Short mmCIF file of C-alpha atoms and ligand atoms in Angstrom, two decimals:
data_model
loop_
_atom_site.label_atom_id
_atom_site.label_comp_id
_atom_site.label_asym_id
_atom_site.label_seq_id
_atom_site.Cartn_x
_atom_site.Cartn_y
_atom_site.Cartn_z
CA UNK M 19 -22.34 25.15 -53.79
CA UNK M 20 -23.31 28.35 -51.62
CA UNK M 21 -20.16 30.49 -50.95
CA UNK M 22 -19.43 31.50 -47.54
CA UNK M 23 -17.04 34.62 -46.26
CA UNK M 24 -15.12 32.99 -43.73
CA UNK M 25 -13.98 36.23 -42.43
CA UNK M 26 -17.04 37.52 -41.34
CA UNK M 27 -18.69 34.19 -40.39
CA UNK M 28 -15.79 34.26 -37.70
CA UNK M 29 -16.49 37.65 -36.78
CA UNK M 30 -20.03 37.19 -36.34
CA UNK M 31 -19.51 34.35 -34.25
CA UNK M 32 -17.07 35.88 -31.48
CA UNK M 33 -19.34 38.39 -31.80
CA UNK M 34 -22.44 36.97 -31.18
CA UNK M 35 -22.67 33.49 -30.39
CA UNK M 36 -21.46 32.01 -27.18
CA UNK M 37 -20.54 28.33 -28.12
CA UNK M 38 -21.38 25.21 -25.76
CA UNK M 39 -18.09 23.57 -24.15
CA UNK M 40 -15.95 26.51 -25.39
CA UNK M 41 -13.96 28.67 -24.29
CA UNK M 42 -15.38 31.97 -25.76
CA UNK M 43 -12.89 34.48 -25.19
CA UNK M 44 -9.73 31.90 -26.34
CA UNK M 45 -11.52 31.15 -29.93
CA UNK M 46 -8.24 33.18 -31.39
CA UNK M 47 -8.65 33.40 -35.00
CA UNK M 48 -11.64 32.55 -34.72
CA UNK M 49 -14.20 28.87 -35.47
CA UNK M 50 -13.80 26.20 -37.74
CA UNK M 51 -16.80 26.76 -40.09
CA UNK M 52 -18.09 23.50 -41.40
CA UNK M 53 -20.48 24.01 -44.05
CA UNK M 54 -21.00 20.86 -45.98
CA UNK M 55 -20.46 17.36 -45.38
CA UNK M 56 -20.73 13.63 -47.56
CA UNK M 57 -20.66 10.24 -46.17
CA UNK M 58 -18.23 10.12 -43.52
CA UNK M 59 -16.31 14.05 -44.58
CA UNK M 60 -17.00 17.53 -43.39
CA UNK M 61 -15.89 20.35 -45.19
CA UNK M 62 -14.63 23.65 -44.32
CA UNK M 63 -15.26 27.41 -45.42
CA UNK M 64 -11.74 27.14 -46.22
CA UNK M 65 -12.53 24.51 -48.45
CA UNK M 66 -10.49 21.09 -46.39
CA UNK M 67 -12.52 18.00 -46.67
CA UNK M 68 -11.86 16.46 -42.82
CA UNK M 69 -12.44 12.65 -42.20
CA UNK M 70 -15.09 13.09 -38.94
CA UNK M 71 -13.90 10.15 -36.45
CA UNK M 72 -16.13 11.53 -33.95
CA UNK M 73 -19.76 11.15 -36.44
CA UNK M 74 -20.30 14.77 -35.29
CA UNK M 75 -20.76 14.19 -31.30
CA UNK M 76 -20.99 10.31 -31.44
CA UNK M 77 -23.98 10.70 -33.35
CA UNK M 78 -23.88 10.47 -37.04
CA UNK M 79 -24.64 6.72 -37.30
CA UNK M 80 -25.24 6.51 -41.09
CA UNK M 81 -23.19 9.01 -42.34
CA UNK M 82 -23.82 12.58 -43.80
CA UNK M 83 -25.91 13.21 -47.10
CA UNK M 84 -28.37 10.64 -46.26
CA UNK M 85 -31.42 11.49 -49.16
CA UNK M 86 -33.47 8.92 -47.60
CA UNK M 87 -33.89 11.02 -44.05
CA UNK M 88 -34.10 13.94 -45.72
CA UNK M 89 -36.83 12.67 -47.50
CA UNK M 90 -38.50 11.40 -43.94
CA UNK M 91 -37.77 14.59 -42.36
CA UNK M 92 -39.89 16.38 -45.59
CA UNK M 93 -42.55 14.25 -46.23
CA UNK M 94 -43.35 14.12 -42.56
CA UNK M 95 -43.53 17.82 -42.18
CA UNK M 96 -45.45 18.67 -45.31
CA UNK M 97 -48.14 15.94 -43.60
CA UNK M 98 -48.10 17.64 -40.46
CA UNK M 99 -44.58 19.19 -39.23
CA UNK M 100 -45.98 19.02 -35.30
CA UNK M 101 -48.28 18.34 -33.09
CA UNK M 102 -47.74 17.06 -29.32
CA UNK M 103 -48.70 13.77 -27.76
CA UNK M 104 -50.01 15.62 -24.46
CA UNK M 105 -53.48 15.17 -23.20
CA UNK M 106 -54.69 12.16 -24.76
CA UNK M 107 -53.43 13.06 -28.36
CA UNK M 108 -51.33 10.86 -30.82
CA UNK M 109 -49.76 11.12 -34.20
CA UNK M 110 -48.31 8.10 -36.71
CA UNK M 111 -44.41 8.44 -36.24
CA UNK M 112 -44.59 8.68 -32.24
CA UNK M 113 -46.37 5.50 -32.64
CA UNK M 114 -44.53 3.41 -35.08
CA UNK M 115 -41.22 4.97 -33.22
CA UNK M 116 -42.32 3.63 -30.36
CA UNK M 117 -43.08 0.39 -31.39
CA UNK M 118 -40.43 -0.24 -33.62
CA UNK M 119 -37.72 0.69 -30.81
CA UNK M 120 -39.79 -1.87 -27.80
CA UNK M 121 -39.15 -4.55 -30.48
CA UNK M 122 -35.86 -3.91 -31.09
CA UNK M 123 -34.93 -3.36 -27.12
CA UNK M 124 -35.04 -6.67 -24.99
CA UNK M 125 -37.69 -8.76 -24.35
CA UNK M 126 -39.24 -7.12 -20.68
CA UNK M 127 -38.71 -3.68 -22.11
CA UNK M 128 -42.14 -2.57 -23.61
CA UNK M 129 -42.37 1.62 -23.39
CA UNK M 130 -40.87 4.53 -24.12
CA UNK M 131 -41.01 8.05 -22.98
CA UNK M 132 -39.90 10.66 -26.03
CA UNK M 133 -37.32 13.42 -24.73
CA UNK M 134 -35.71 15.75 -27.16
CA UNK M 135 -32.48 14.83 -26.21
CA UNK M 136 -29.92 13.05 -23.74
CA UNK M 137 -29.85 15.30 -21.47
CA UNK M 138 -33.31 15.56 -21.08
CA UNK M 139 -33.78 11.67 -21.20
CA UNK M 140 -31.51 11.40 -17.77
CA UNK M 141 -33.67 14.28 -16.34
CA UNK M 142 -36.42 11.89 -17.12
CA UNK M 143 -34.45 9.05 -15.24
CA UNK M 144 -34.47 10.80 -12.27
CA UNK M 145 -38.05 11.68 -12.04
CA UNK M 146 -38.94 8.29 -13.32
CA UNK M 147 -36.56 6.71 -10.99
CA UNK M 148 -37.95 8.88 -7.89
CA UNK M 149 -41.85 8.68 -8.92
CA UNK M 150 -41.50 4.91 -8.77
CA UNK M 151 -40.32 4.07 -5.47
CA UNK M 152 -42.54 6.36 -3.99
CA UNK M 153 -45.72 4.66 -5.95
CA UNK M 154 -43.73 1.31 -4.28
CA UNK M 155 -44.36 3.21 -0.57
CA UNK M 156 -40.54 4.35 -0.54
CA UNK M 157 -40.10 7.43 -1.13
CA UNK M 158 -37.39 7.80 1.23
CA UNK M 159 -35.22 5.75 -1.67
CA UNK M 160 -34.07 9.31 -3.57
CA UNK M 161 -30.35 8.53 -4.05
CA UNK M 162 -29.23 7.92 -7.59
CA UNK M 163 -25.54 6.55 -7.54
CA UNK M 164 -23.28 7.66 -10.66
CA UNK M 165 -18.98 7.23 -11.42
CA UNK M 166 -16.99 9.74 -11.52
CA UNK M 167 -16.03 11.12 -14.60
CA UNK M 168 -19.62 9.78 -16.42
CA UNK M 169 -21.46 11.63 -18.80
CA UNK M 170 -25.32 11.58 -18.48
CA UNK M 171 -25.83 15.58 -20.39
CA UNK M 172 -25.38 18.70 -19.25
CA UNK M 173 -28.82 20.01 -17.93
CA UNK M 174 -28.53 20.32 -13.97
CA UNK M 175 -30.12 16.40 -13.25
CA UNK M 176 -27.45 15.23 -16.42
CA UNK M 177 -24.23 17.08 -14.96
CA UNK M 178 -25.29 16.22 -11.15
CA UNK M 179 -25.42 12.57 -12.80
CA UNK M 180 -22.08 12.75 -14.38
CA UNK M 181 -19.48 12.88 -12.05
CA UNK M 182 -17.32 15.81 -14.44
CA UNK M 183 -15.66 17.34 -11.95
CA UNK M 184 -14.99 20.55 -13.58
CA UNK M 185 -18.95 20.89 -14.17
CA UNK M 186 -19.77 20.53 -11.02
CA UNK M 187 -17.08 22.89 -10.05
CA UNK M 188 -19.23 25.41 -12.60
CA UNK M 189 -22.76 24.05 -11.31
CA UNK M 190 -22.74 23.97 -7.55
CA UNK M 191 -24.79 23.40 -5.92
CA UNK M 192 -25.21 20.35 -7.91
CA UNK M 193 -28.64 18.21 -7.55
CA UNK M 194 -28.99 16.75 -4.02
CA UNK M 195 -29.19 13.13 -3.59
CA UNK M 196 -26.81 11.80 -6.26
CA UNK M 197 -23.52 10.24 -5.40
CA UNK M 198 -20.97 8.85 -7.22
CA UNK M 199 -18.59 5.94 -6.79
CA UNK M 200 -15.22 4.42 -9.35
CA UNK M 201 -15.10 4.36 -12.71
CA UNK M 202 -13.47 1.30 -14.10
CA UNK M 203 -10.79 3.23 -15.78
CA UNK M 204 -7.83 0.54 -15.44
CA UNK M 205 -5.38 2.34 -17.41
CA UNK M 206 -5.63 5.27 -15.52
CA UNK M 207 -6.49 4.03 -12.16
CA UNK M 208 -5.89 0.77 -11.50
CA UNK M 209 -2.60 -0.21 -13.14
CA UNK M 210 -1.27 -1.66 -10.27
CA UNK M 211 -3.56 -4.92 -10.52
CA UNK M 212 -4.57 -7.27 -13.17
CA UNK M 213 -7.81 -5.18 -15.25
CA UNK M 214 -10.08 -8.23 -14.05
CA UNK M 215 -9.43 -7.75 -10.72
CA UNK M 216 -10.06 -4.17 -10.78
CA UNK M 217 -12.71 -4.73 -12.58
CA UNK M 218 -14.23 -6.34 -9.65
CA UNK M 219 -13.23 -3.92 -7.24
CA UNK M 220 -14.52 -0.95 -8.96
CA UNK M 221 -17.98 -2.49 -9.38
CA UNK M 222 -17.83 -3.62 -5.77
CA UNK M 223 -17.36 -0.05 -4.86
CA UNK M 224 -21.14 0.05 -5.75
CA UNK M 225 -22.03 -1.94 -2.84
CA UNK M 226 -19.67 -0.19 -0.26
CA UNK M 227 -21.47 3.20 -1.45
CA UNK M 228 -25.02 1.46 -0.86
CA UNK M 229 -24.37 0.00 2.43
CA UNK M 230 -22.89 3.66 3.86
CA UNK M 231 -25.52 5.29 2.47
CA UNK M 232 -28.36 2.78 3.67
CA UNK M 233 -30.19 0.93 1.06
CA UNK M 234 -33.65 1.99 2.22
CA UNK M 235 -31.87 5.99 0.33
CA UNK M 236 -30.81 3.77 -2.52
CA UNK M 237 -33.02 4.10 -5.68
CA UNK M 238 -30.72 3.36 -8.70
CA UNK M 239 -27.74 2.80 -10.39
CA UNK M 240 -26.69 4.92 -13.48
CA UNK M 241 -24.01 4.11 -15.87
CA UNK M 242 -22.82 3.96 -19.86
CA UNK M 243 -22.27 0.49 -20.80
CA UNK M 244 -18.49 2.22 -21.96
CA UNK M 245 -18.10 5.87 -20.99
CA UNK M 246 -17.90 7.99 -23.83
CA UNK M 247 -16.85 11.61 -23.12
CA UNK M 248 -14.99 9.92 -19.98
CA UNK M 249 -12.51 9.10 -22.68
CA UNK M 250 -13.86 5.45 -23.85
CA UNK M 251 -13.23 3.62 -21.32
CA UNK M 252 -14.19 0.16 -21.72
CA UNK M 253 -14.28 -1.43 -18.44
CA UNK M 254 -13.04 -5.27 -17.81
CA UNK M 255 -15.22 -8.24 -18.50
CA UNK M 256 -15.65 -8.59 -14.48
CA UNK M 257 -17.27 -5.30 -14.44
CA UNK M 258 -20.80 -5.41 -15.48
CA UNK M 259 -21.67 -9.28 -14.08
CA UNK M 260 -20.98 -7.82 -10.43
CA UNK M 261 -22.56 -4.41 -11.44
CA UNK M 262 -25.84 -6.27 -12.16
CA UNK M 263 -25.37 -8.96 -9.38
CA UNK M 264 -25.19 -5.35 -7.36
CA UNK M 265 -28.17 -4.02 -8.28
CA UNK M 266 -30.24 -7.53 -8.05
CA UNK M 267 -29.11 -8.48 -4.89
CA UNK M 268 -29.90 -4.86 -3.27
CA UNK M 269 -33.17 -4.58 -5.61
CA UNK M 270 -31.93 -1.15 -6.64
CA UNK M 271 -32.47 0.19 -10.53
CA UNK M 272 -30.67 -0.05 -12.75
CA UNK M 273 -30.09 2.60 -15.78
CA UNK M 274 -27.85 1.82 -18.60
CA UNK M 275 -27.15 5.02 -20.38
CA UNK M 276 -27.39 4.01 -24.20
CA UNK M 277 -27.07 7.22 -25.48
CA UNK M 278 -23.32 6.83 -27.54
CA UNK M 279 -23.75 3.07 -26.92
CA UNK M 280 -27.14 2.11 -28.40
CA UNK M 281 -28.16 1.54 -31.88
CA UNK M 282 -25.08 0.04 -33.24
CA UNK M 283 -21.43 1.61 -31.83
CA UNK M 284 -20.54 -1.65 -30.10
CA UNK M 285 -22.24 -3.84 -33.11
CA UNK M 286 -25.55 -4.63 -31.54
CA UNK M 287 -28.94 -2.29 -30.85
CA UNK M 288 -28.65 -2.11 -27.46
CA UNK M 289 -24.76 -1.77 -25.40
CA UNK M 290 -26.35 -3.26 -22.50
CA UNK M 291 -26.78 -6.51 -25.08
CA UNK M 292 -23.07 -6.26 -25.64
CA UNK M 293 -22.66 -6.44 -22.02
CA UNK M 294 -25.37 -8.81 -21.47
CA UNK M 295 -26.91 -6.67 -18.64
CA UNK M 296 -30.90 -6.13 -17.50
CA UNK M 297 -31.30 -2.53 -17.80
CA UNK M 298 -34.68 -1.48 -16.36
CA UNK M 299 -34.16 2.23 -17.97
CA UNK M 300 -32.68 3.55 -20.58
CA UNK M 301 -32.16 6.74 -21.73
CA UNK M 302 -31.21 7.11 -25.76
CA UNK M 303 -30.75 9.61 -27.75
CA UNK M 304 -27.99 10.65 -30.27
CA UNK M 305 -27.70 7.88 -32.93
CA UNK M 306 -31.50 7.04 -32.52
CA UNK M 307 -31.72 9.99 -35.35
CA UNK M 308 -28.16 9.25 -36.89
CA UNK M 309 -27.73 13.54 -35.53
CA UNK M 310 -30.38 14.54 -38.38
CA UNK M 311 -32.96 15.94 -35.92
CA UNK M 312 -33.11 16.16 -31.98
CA UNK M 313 -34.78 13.33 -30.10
CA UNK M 314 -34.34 11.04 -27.82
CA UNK M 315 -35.93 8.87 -25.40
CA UNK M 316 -35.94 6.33 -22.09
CA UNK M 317 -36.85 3.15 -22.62
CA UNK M 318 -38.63 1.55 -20.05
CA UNK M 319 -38.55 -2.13 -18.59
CA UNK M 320 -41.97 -3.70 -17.96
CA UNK M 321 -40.92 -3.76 -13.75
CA UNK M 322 -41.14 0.06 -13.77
CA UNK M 323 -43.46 0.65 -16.55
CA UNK M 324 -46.30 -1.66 -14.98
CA UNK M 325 -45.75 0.59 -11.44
CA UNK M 326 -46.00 4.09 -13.30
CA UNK M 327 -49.09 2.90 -15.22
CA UNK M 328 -51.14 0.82 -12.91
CA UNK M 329 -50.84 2.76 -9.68
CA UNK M 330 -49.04 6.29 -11.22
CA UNK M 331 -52.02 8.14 -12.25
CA UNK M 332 -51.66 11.65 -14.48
CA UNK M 333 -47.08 11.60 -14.42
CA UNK M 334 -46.77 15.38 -14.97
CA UNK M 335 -43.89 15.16 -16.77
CA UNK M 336 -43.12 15.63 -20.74
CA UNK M 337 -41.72 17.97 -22.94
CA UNK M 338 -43.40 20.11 -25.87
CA UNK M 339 -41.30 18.39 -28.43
CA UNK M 340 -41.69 15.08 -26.50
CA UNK M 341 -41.79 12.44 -29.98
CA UNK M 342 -42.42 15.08 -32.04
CA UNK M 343 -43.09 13.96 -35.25
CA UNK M 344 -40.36 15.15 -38.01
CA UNK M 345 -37.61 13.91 -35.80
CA UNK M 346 -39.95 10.41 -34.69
CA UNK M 347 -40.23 10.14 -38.78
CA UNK M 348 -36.55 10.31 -38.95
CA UNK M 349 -35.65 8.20 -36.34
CA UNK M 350 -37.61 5.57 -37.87
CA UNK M 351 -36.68 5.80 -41.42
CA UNK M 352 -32.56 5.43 -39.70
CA UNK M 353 -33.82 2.63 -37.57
CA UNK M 354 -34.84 1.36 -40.98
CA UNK M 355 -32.03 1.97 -43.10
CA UNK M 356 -29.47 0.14 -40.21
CA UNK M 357 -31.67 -2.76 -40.51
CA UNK M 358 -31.85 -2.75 -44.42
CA UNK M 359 -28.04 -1.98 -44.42
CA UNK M 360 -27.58 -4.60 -41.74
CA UNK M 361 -25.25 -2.57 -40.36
CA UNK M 362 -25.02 -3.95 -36.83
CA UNK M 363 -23.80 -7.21 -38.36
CA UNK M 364 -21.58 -5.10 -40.62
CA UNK M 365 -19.83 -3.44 -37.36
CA UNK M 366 -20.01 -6.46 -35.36
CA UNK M 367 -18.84 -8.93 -38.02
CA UNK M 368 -16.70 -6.75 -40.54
CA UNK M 369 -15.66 -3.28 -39.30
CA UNK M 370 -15.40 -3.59 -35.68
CA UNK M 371 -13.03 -6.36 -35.94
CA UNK M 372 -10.91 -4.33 -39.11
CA UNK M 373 -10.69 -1.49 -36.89
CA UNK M 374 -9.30 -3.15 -33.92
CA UNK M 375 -6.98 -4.83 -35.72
CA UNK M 376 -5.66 -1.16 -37.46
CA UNK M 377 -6.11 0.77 -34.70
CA UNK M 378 -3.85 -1.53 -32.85
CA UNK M 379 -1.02 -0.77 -34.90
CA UNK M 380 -0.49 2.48 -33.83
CA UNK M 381 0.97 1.05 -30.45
CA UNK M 382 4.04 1.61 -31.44
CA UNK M 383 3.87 4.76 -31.42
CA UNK M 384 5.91 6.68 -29.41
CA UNK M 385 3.62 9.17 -27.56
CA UNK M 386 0.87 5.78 -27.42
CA UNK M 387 0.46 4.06 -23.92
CA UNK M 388 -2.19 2.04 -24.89
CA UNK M 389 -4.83 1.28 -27.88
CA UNK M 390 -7.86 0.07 -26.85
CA UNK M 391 -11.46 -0.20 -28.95
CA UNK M 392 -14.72 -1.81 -28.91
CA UNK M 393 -17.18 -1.83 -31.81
CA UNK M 394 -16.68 1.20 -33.59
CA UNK M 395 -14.90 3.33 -30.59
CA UNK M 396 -11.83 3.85 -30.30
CA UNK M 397 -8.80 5.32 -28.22
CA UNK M 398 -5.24 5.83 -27.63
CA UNK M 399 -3.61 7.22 -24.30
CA UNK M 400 -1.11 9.62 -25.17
CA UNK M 401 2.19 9.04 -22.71
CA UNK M 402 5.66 11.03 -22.26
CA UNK M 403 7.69 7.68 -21.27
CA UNK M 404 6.35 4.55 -23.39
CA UNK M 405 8.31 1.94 -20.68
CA UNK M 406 6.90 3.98 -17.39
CA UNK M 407 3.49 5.40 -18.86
CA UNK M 408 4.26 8.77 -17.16
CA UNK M 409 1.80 11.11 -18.72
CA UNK M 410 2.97 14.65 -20.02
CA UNK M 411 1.86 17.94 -18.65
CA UNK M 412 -2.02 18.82 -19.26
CA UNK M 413 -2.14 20.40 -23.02
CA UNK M 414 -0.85 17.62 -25.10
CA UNK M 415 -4.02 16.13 -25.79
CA UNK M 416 -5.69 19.43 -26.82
CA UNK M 417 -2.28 20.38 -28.83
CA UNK M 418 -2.55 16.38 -31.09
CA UNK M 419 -6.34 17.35 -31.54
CA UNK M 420 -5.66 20.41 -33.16
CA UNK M 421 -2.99 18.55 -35.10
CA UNK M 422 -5.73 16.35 -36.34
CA UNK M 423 -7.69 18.94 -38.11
CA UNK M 424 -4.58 20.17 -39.58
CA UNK M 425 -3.90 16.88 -41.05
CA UNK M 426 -7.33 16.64 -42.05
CA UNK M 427 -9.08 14.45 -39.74
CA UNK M 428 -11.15 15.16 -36.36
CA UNK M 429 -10.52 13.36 -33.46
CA UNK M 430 -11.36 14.56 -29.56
CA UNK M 431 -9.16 14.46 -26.50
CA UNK M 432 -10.41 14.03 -23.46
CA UNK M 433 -7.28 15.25 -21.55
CA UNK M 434 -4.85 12.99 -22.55
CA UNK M 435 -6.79 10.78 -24.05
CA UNK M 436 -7.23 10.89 -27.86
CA UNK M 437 -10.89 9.34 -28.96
CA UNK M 438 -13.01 8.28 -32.33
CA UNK M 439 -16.38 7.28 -33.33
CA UNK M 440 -16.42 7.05 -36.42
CA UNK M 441 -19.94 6.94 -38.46
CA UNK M 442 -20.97 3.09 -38.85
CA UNK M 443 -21.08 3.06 -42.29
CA UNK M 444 -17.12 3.52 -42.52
CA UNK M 445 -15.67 1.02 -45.04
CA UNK M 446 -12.47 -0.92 -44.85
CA UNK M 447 -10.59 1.49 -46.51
CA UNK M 448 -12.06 4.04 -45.21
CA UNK M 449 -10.50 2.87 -41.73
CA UNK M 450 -6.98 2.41 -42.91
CA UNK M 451 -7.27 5.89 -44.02
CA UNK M 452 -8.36 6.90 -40.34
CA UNK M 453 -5.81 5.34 -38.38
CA UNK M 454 -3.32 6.97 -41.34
CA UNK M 455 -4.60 9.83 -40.59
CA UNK M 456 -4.10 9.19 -36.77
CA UNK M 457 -0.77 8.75 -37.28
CA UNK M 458 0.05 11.61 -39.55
CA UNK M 459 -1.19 13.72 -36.58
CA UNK M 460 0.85 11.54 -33.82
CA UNK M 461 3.78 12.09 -35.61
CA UNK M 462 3.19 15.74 -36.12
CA UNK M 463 2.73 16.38 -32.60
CA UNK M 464 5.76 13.72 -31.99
CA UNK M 465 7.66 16.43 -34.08
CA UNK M 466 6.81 19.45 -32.14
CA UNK M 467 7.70 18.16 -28.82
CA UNK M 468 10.83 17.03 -30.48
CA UNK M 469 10.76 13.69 -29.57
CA UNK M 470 10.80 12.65 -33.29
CA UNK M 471 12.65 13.61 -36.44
C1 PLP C 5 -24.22 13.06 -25.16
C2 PLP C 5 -24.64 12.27 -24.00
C3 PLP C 5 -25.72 12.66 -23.20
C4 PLP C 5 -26.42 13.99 -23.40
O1 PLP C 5 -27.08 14.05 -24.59
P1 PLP C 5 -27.51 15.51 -25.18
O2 PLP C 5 -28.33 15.16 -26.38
O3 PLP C 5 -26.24 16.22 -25.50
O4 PLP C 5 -28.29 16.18 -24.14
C5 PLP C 5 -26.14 11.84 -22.19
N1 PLP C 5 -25.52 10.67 -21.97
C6 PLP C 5 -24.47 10.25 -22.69
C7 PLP C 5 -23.86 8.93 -22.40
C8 PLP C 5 -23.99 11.05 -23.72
O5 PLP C 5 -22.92 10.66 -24.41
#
């Protein structure tokens, strides 16, 4: 194994290196430097083996050390490491990528359009989105409606998407015509009612924002089937029926963002499935490669594909490393190995249900408000007052995170939310030692705020 100098890896790196979502200038003693990982562990310079809960960012499907995409990755660029798909040119992976991921989406979804990431895959939604109503003779429909606190990237169209209010506090001025309505965040907001009822009223909030802004402005609707970096929230069963009765009824578009939800999380390809909604885009990304090289996509329902094509012309849109083909070859060999592993029956069937069932222990926790999880995501509201819910002052979920590397397992807070994704090819054991692990690190930050011995 190569050796690394910690020391002056750390220097380097305050040095040199300003770091996405980080606060340069508070790094202290410096990064984390993971430089190895097996299976579901990463390992340090300092030589801890952690337990990732988060598959890297929600994206390390099948696990680290995978030969077998390696292998794809190699043999693919020995053959021929890139070429574009731009003017009437092709290769093999883009292809069979392609075709592979139409068959596996639903039935009136038929095309794709490669992106090199998520981000880039909602920047594509929006010029998608806008190029087709104005091919229908609308182009006055320009209005994309988001929620507040999604996550659809960070490029300018992906953070004017979101609704993160600190990025667009960073951004401004954020993307005209893109407004945001609820999220269906019941522990947080809507406590007060039963979670099917505010179910209902959150997606109804859709049609309020619609009918102020004018349908005839309206072109879509964008939302994660559960928000991810929103801090898992899995909205109420009454959510998504009214969502999609929404966007029939007003004949708007509808974009599922699949990116942390697609190609397995919630146990089947697609979270829309899960949800049994009609997306007519969406973007992917992330798992699509289990992490091991950039790319991502939008998949494209036949209603908007059949505009684009037949009446669209040249759409001057596409990106140099749009499908390009060492990370289409890897996507497909993962694609592959879920289906050989059967892995969406294995988190569907086998692990999702084992990990709701552990995860739910730790509601008796002390600092734990709530436990919720679907599929293979998972996460725990951290409260100061278990019998009122009142939440402690901003820091606490930032302080348990850091106790979960120290205890040897990673796990993200979203304010006071503490979340995990865990690769899909955890085992059963391999989850009881996860939620031990989550516990271990409740406790320890139960000890330092000295409301346990
Ligand atoms: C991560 C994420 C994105 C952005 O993907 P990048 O590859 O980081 O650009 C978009 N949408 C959702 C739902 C995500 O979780």
């Amino acid at each position: 194994m190569q050796q690394h100098d910690t020391h002056t890896l750390r220097q380097d790196d305050s040095r040199h290196h300003l770091h996405p979502f980080t606060d340069t200038k508070a790094l202290g003693s410096g990064s984390r430097i993971i430089t190895g990982a097996d299976g579901i562990y990463i390992h340090d310079s300092e030589g801890n083996r952690i337990l990732d809960g988060m598959a890297g960012l929600w994206c390390v499907n099948l696990g680290y050390g995978r030969r077998e995409l390696v292998e794809a990755a190699a043999a693919q660029m020995t053959e021929l490491p890139y070429y574009n798909n731009f003017f009437k040119t092709a290769h093999p992976p883009a292809i069979k990528l392609a075709k592979k991921l139409t068959e596996l989406a639903p039935g009136h979804i038929n095309h794709v359009f490669f992106t090199g990431s998520g981000s880039e895959s909602n920047d594509t939604v929006v010029r998608m989105v806008r190029r087709y109503w104005q091919l229908k003779g609308q182009p006055q429909k320009t209005v994309i409606i988001g929620r507040r606190n999604g996550y659809h990237g960070s490029t300018l169209a992906g953070a004017s998407l979101g609704g993160m209010a600190p990025m667009h506090e960073q951004g401004g001025p954020m993307l005209p015509d893109v407004a945001h309505i609820a999220q269906p965040y019941w522990f947080g907001e809507g406590r007060e009612m039963s979670p099917q009822e505010f179910g209902l009223l959150a997606a109804q909030s859709l049609e309020q924002k619609i009918k102020e802004l004018g349908v005839e402005r309206v072109a879509a609707f964008i939302a994660e089937p559960v928000q991810g970096a929103g801090g898992v929230i899995i909205p109420p069963d009454s959510y998504w029926p009214e969502i999609q009765r929404i966007c029939d009824h007003y004949g708007i578009l509808l974009v599922a963002d699949e990116v942390i939800c697609g190609f397995g999380r919630l146990g089947q390809w697609f979270g829309s499935q899960h949800f049994n909604i009609k997306p007519d885009l969406m973007p992917i990304a992330k798992g699509l490669s289990s992490g091991y090289l950039p790319i991502g996509g939008v998949l494209v329902g036949d209603r908007v594909a059949e505009v684009l094509i037949e009446q669209g012309g040249e759409f001057y849109h596409g990106f140099t490393y749009s499908g390009h083909p060492a990370c289409a070859a890897v996507a497909l060999r993962n694609l592959e190995l879920m289906e050989e592993e059967g892995i969406l029956e294995r988190v569907r069937e086998l692990t999702g249900p084992y990990f709701a069932k552990q995860w739910a222990t730790l509601a008796d926790h002390p600092l734990v408000g709530e436990v919720r999880s679907l599929g293979l995501l998972g996460a725990l509201e951290l409260v100061a007052d278990k019998t009122t819910l009142a939440r402690f002052e901003p820091g606490i979920g930032a302080q348990c995170r850091d106790n979960c590397f120290a205890t040897g397992i990673v796990m993200r807070s979203v304010g006071e939310t503490m979340v995990v994704s865990p690769p899909l090819v955890i085992t059963e054991a391999q989850i009881d030692e996860l939620v031990r692990l989550a516990r271990q690190s409740l406790d320890l930050t139960a000890r330092q705020l000295g409301l346990m011995d």
